[in-house]
Amino acid sequence: MSRVLIAGLGLLVLVLAGCSSDRSADRSSRAVAYSPGPQQDRGGLLSRLNPFQNAAFRSNPSRAVTSPRASNRLCGIRGLTGEVIPPITSQVAGCGVAAPVRVTQVDGVSLSQGAIMDCETAAALHRWVRQGVKPAVGRSGGGVTGLQVAAHYVCRPRNHRSGARVSEHGRGRAIDISAIQLADGTEMSVLRDWHDSQHARALQQMHRAACGTFGTTLGPGSDGMHEDHFHYDTARHRGGGYCR
């Protein structure tokens, strides 16, 4: 075999080996570039307060909440109905809700208006309806059908006092209830029925049941600012729940 032929064969072998090496390197490069790393669940604020939103985010990390999404298992709670809504921001320091929901019904009890809050507050409201409102009312008037919402999320100072700290309402952590509606059309009004009424005992019982369920429980006789409604919020106090 001539030296020219041998040299040619050797060159061909080197070229083929080089091509094979390039293809292997290319495959390795593509694997690194397109292989997604493990997703970390740090159990942060959104995860704790809004598991429904967080689960959707994990399934598609590139998609954020941009429009309301209805759910009959809001915040992962059966019987809590409403929708996840986009984060609420504010130019006022302290106001806003990172992971808000709009609650429309709680354990079959309708709210007079969609109430905006975070999931921790929605869960507390759900417990109060189940463990406080329904047992207090029982079968009277055919049972509970609705809650009159006097206030929910609004960016304002405490008790509307200028210069005061931001209210828990401004953080999506509070709700005010002014009346309870029954199936027969009866309305149990906090203002009208708290004293000397056939509904007084039930109202007082359900209000006591809110103590511990919420961080703050206020009603008639508490501070002169809550004579016509119950104020409940999930603020944390050093000495435990604040109940008046």
CSV table of C-alpha atoms in Angstrom, one decimal:
chain,number,residue,atom,x,y,z
A,1,MET,CA,0.0,0.0,0.0
A,2,SER,CA,1.5,3.3,-1.0
A,3,ARG,CA,2.4,5.9,1.6
A,4,VAL,CA,-0.1,8.4,0.0
A,5,LEU,CA,-3.0,6.0,0.5
A,6,ILE,CA,-2.0,5.3,4.1
A,7,ALA,CA,-1.7,9.0,4.8
A,8,GLY,CA,-5.2,9.5,3.2
A,9,LEU,CA,-6.8,6.8,5.3
A,10,GLY,CA,-5.2,8.2,8.5
A,11,LEU,CA,-6.6,11.7,7.7
A,12,LEU,CA,-10.1,10.3,7.1
A,13,VAL,CA,-10.0,8.5,10.5
A,14,LEU,CA,-9.0,11.8,12.2
A,15,VAL,CA,-11.8,13.7,10.5
A,16,LEU,CA,-14.5,11.2,11.4
A,17,ALA,CA,-13.3,11.1,15.0
A,18,GLY,CA,-13.4,14.9,15.2
A,19,CYS,CA,-16.9,15.0,13.9
A,20,SER,CA,-18.0,12.4,16.4
A,21,SER,CA,-16.4,14.4,19.2
A,22,ASP,CA,-18.1,17.6,18.0
A,23,ARG,CA,-21.5,15.9,18.0
A,24,SER,CA,-21.0,14.5,21.5
A,25,ALA,CA,-19.9,17.9,22.8
A,26,ASP,CA,-22.9,19.5,21.1
A,27,ARG,CA,-25.3,17.0,22.7
A,28,SER,CA,-23.7,17.6,26.1
A,29,SER,CA,-24.0,21.4,25.6
A,30,ARG,CA,-27.7,21.2,24.7
A,31,ALA,CA,-28.4,19.0,27.7
A,32,VAL,CA,-26.9,21.5,30.0
A,33,ALA,CA,-28.7,24.4,28.3
A,34,TYR,CA,-32.2,22.9,28.3
A,35,SER,CA,-32.3,20.7,31.3
A,36,PRO,CA,-34.4,22.5,34.0
A,37,GLY,CA,-33.0,22.4,37.5
A,38,PRO,CA,-35.0,21.3,40.5
A,39,GLN,CA,-37.8,23.7,41.6
A,40,GLN,CA,-37.4,24.9,45.2
A,41,ASP,CA,-40.4,25.4,47.4
A,42,ARG,CA,-39.2,27.7,50.1
A,43,GLY,CA,-42.5,27.9,51.9
A,44,GLY,CA,-42.5,31.7,51.7
A,45,LEU,CA,-45.3,34.2,52.0
A,46,LEU,CA,-47.3,33.3,48.9
A,47,SER,CA,-47.1,29.6,49.8
A,48,ARG,CA,-48.4,30.1,53.3
A,49,LEU,CA,-51.1,32.6,52.5
A,50,ASN,CA,-52.3,31.5,49.1
A,51,PRO,CA,-51.6,27.9,48.3
A,52,PHE,CA,-54.0,28.0,45.4
A,53,GLN,CA,-52.0,30.7,43.7
A,54,ASN,CA,-48.7,29.1,44.6
A,55,ALA,CA,-49.7,25.7,43.1
A,56,ALA,CA,-50.6,27.4,39.8
A,57,PHE,CA,-47.3,29.3,39.8
A,58,ARG,CA,-45.3,26.1,40.4
A,59,SER,CA,-47.1,24.3,37.5
A,60,ASN,CA,-46.2,27.2,35.2
A,61,PRO,CA,-43.5,29.5,36.6
A,62,SER,CA,-43.6,31.8,33.7
A,63,ARG,CA,-47.3,32.7,34.4
A,64,ALA,CA,-48.2,35.1,37.2
A,65,VAL,CA,-51.8,36.0,38.4
A,66,THR,CA,-53.0,38.6,36.0
A,67,SER,CA,-56.8,38.1,36.2
A,68,PRO,CA,-59.2,36.6,38.8
A,69,ARG,CA,-59.6,32.9,38.9
A,70,ALA,CA,-62.7,31.4,40.5
A,71,SER,CA,-62.6,28.6,43.0
A,72,ASN,CA,-65.0,26.7,45.2
A,73,ARG,CA,-62.0,25.5,47.3
A,74,LEU,CA,-60.4,28.9,47.8
A,75,CYS,CA,-57.1,28.8,49.8
A,76,GLY,CA,-57.4,25.0,49.7
A,77,ILE,CA,-60.4,25.1,52.0
A,78,ARG,CA,-63.6,23.1,51.1
A,79,GLY,CA,-66.6,25.4,51.2
A,80,LEU,CA,-64.7,28.6,50.8
A,81,THR,CA,-65.9,30.1,47.6
A,82,GLY,CA,-64.5,33.1,45.6
A,83,GLU,CA,-61.6,33.9,43.4
A,84,VAL,CA,-57.8,34.5,43.5
A,85,ILE,CA,-57.1,38.1,42.4
A,86,PRO,CA,-53.9,39.9,41.4
A,87,PRO,CA,-51.6,41.3,44.1
A,88,ILE,CA,-52.7,44.7,45.5
A,89,THR,CA,-50.1,47.4,45.8
A,90,SER,CA,-50.3,50.9,47.2
A,91,GLN,CA,-48.2,54.0,47.3
A,92,VAL,CA,-49.1,54.2,51.0
A,93,ALA,CA,-46.6,52.4,53.1
A,94,GLY,CA,-48.1,49.4,54.9
A,95,CYS,CA,-51.1,49.0,52.6
A,96,GLY,CA,-51.5,46.2,50.1
A,97,VAL,CA,-52.0,42.5,49.9
A,98,ALA,CA,-49.3,40.2,48.4
A,99,ALA,CA,-51.7,37.3,47.8
A,100,PRO,CA,-55.3,38.4,48.0
A,101,VAL,CA,-58.5,36.5,47.4
A,102,ARG,CA,-62.1,37.8,47.1
A,103,VAL,CA,-64.5,35.7,49.2
A,104,THR,CA,-68.1,35.5,48.2
A,105,GLN,CA,-69.4,32.5,50.2
A,106,VAL,CA,-68.3,30.7,53.4
A,107,ASP,CA,-69.6,27.2,54.1
A,108,GLY,CA,-72.8,27.9,52.2
A,109,VAL,CA,-73.3,31.4,53.8
A,110,SER,CA,-73.2,34.2,51.2
A,111,LEU,CA,-71.5,37.5,51.8
A,112,SER,CA,-73.4,40.7,50.9
A,113,GLN,CA,-70.3,41.7,48.8
A,114,GLY,CA,-67.1,40.1,47.7
A,115,ALA,CA,-64.7,40.6,50.6
A,116,ILE,CA,-61.0,41.0,49.8
A,117,MET,CA,-58.5,39.6,52.3
A,118,ASP,CA,-55.6,37.2,52.5
A,119,CYS,CA,-55.9,33.5,53.0
A,120,GLU,CA,-55.1,33.5,56.7
A,121,THR,CA,-58.0,35.8,57.3
A,122,ALA,CA,-60.3,33.9,54.9
A,123,ALA,CA,-59.5,30.7,56.8
A,124,ALA,CA,-60.3,32.4,60.2
A,125,LEU,CA,-63.6,33.6,58.8
A,126,HIS,CA,-64.5,30.1,57.6
A,127,ARG,CA,-63.8,28.7,61.1
A,128,TRP,CA,-65.9,31.4,62.7
A,129,VAL,CA,-68.9,30.7,60.5
A,130,ARG,CA,-68.7,27.0,61.1
A,131,GLN,CA,-67.8,27.1,64.8
A,132,GLY,CA,-69.4,30.3,65.9
A,133,VAL,CA,-72.2,31.6,63.8
A,134,LYS,CA,-74.0,28.4,62.8
A,135,PRO,CA,-74.0,26.9,66.3
A,136,ALA,CA,-75.2,30.2,67.8
A,137,VAL,CA,-78.1,30.6,65.4
A,138,GLY,CA,-79.0,26.9,65.1
A,139,ARG,CA,-82.3,26.4,63.4
A,140,SER,CA,-83.7,29.8,64.3
A,141,GLY,CA,-85.3,31.4,61.3
A,142,GLY,CA,-84.4,28.5,59.1
A,143,GLY,CA,-80.7,28.9,59.8
A,144,VAL,CA,-78.0,31.3,58.6
A,145,THR,CA,-77.9,32.3,54.9
A,146,GLY,CA,-75.9,35.5,54.8
A,147,LEU,CA,-73.4,37.9,56.4
A,148,GLN,CA,-73.7,41.7,55.9
A,149,VAL,CA,-70.2,42.9,55.2
A,150,ALA,CA,-69.6,46.4,56.5
A,151,ALA,CA,-66.0,46.6,55.4
A,152,HIS,CA,-63.1,44.6,54.1
A,153,TYR,CA,-59.9,45.7,52.3
A,154,VAL,CA,-59.4,49.5,52.3
A,155,CYS,CA,-56.2,51.5,52.7
A,156,ARG,CA,-56.9,53.7,55.7
A,157,PRO,CA,-55.6,54.5,59.2
A,158,ARG,CA,-56.9,52.8,62.3
A,159,ASN,CA,-60.4,54.0,63.2
A,160,HIS,CA,-60.1,56.6,60.4
A,161,ARG,CA,-57.9,58.7,62.6
A,162,SER,CA,-55.4,60.9,60.8
A,163,GLY,CA,-51.8,60.1,61.7
A,164,ALA,CA,-52.7,56.7,63.2
A,165,ARG,CA,-51.0,53.4,62.0
A,166,VAL,CA,-52.4,51.6,59.0
A,167,SER,CA,-55.5,49.6,59.8
A,168,GLU,CA,-55.4,45.8,59.4
A,169,HIS,CA,-58.1,46.5,56.7
A,170,GLY,CA,-55.3,48.1,54.7
A,171,ARG,CA,-53.3,44.9,54.9
A,172,GLY,CA,-56.1,42.6,53.8
A,173,ARG,CA,-56.3,41.1,57.3
A,174,ALA,CA,-59.6,42.3,58.5
A,175,ILE,CA,-63.4,42.1,58.0
A,176,ASP,CA,-66.3,43.9,59.6
A,177,ILE,CA,-69.7,42.2,59.9
A,178,SER,CA,-72.8,44.3,60.7
A,179,ALA,CA,-75.6,41.8,60.5
A,180,ILE,CA,-76.6,38.1,60.1
A,181,GLN,CA,-79.3,37.1,57.6
A,182,LEU,CA,-81.5,34.1,58.2
A,183,ALA,CA,-83.4,31.9,55.7
A,184,ASP,CA,-86.9,33.4,56.7
A,185,GLY,CA,-85.7,36.9,55.9
A,186,THR,CA,-84.9,37.9,59.5
A,187,GLU,CA,-81.9,40.1,60.0
A,188,MET,CA,-79.9,40.0,63.2
A,189,SER,CA,-78.4,43.5,63.4
A,190,VAL,CA,-75.4,44.1,65.6
A,191,LEU,CA,-76.6,47.7,66.2
A,192,ARG,CA,-80.3,46.9,66.9
A,193,ASP,CA,-80.2,43.5,68.4
A,194,TRP,CA,-77.1,43.4,70.6
A,195,HIS,CA,-79.1,44.5,73.7
A,196,ASP,CA,-82.7,43.5,74.8
A,197,SER,CA,-83.5,41.4,71.7
A,198,GLN,CA,-84.5,37.8,71.1
A,199,HIS,CA,-81.3,37.7,69.0
A,200,ALA,CA,-79.0,39.2,71.6
A,201,ARG,CA,-77.8,35.9,73.1
A,202,ALA,CA,-77.0,34.4,69.7
A,203,LEU,CA,-75.0,37.6,68.6
A,204,GLN,CA,-73.1,37.6,71.9
A,205,GLN,CA,-72.4,33.9,71.6
A,206,MET,CA,-71.0,34.1,68.1
A,207,HIS,CA,-68.9,37.2,69.0
A,208,ARG,CA,-67.3,35.3,71.9
A,209,ALA,CA,-66.6,32.4,69.6
A,210,ALA,CA,-64.5,34.7,67.4
A,211,CYS,CA,-62.0,35.3,70.3
A,212,GLY,CA,-59.0,33.1,69.6
A,213,THR,CA,-60.1,32.4,66.0
A,214,PHE,CA,-59.1,36.0,65.1
A,215,GLY,CA,-56.2,37.9,66.6
A,216,THR,CA,-58.5,40.9,67.3
A,217,THR,CA,-62.2,40.7,68.2
A,218,LEU,CA,-64.1,43.9,68.7
A,219,GLY,CA,-67.8,44.7,69.1
A,220,PRO,CA,-70.4,46.8,71.0
A,221,GLY,CA,-68.9,48.2,74.2
A,222,SER,CA,-65.3,47.7,73.2
A,223,ASP,CA,-64.1,51.2,72.4
A,224,GLY,CA,-67.1,53.2,71.2
A,225,MET,CA,-66.1,52.7,67.5
A,226,HIS,CA,-67.7,49.3,67.0
A,227,GLU,CA,-71.3,49.7,68.3
A,228,ASP,CA,-72.8,48.7,65.0
A,229,HIS,CA,-70.5,45.9,63.8
A,230,PHE,CA,-68.1,43.2,64.7
A,231,HIS,CA,-64.5,43.9,63.7
A,232,TYR,CA,-62.3,40.8,63.2
A,233,ASP,CA,-58.7,40.8,62.1
A,234,THR,CA,-55.7,38.4,62.2
A,235,ALA,CA,-53.1,40.7,63.7
A,236,ARG,CA,-50.8,39.1,66.1
A,237,HIS,CA,-50.5,40.4,69.7
A,238,ARG,CA,-47.8,39.6,72.2
A,239,GLY,CA,-50.2,38.6,74.9
A,240,GLY,CA,-52.4,36.5,72.6
A,241,GLY,CA,-55.8,37.3,71.2
A,242,TYR,CA,-57.3,40.8,71.9
A,243,CYS,CA,-61.0,40.4,72.7
A,244,ARG,CA,-63.4,43.1,73.6
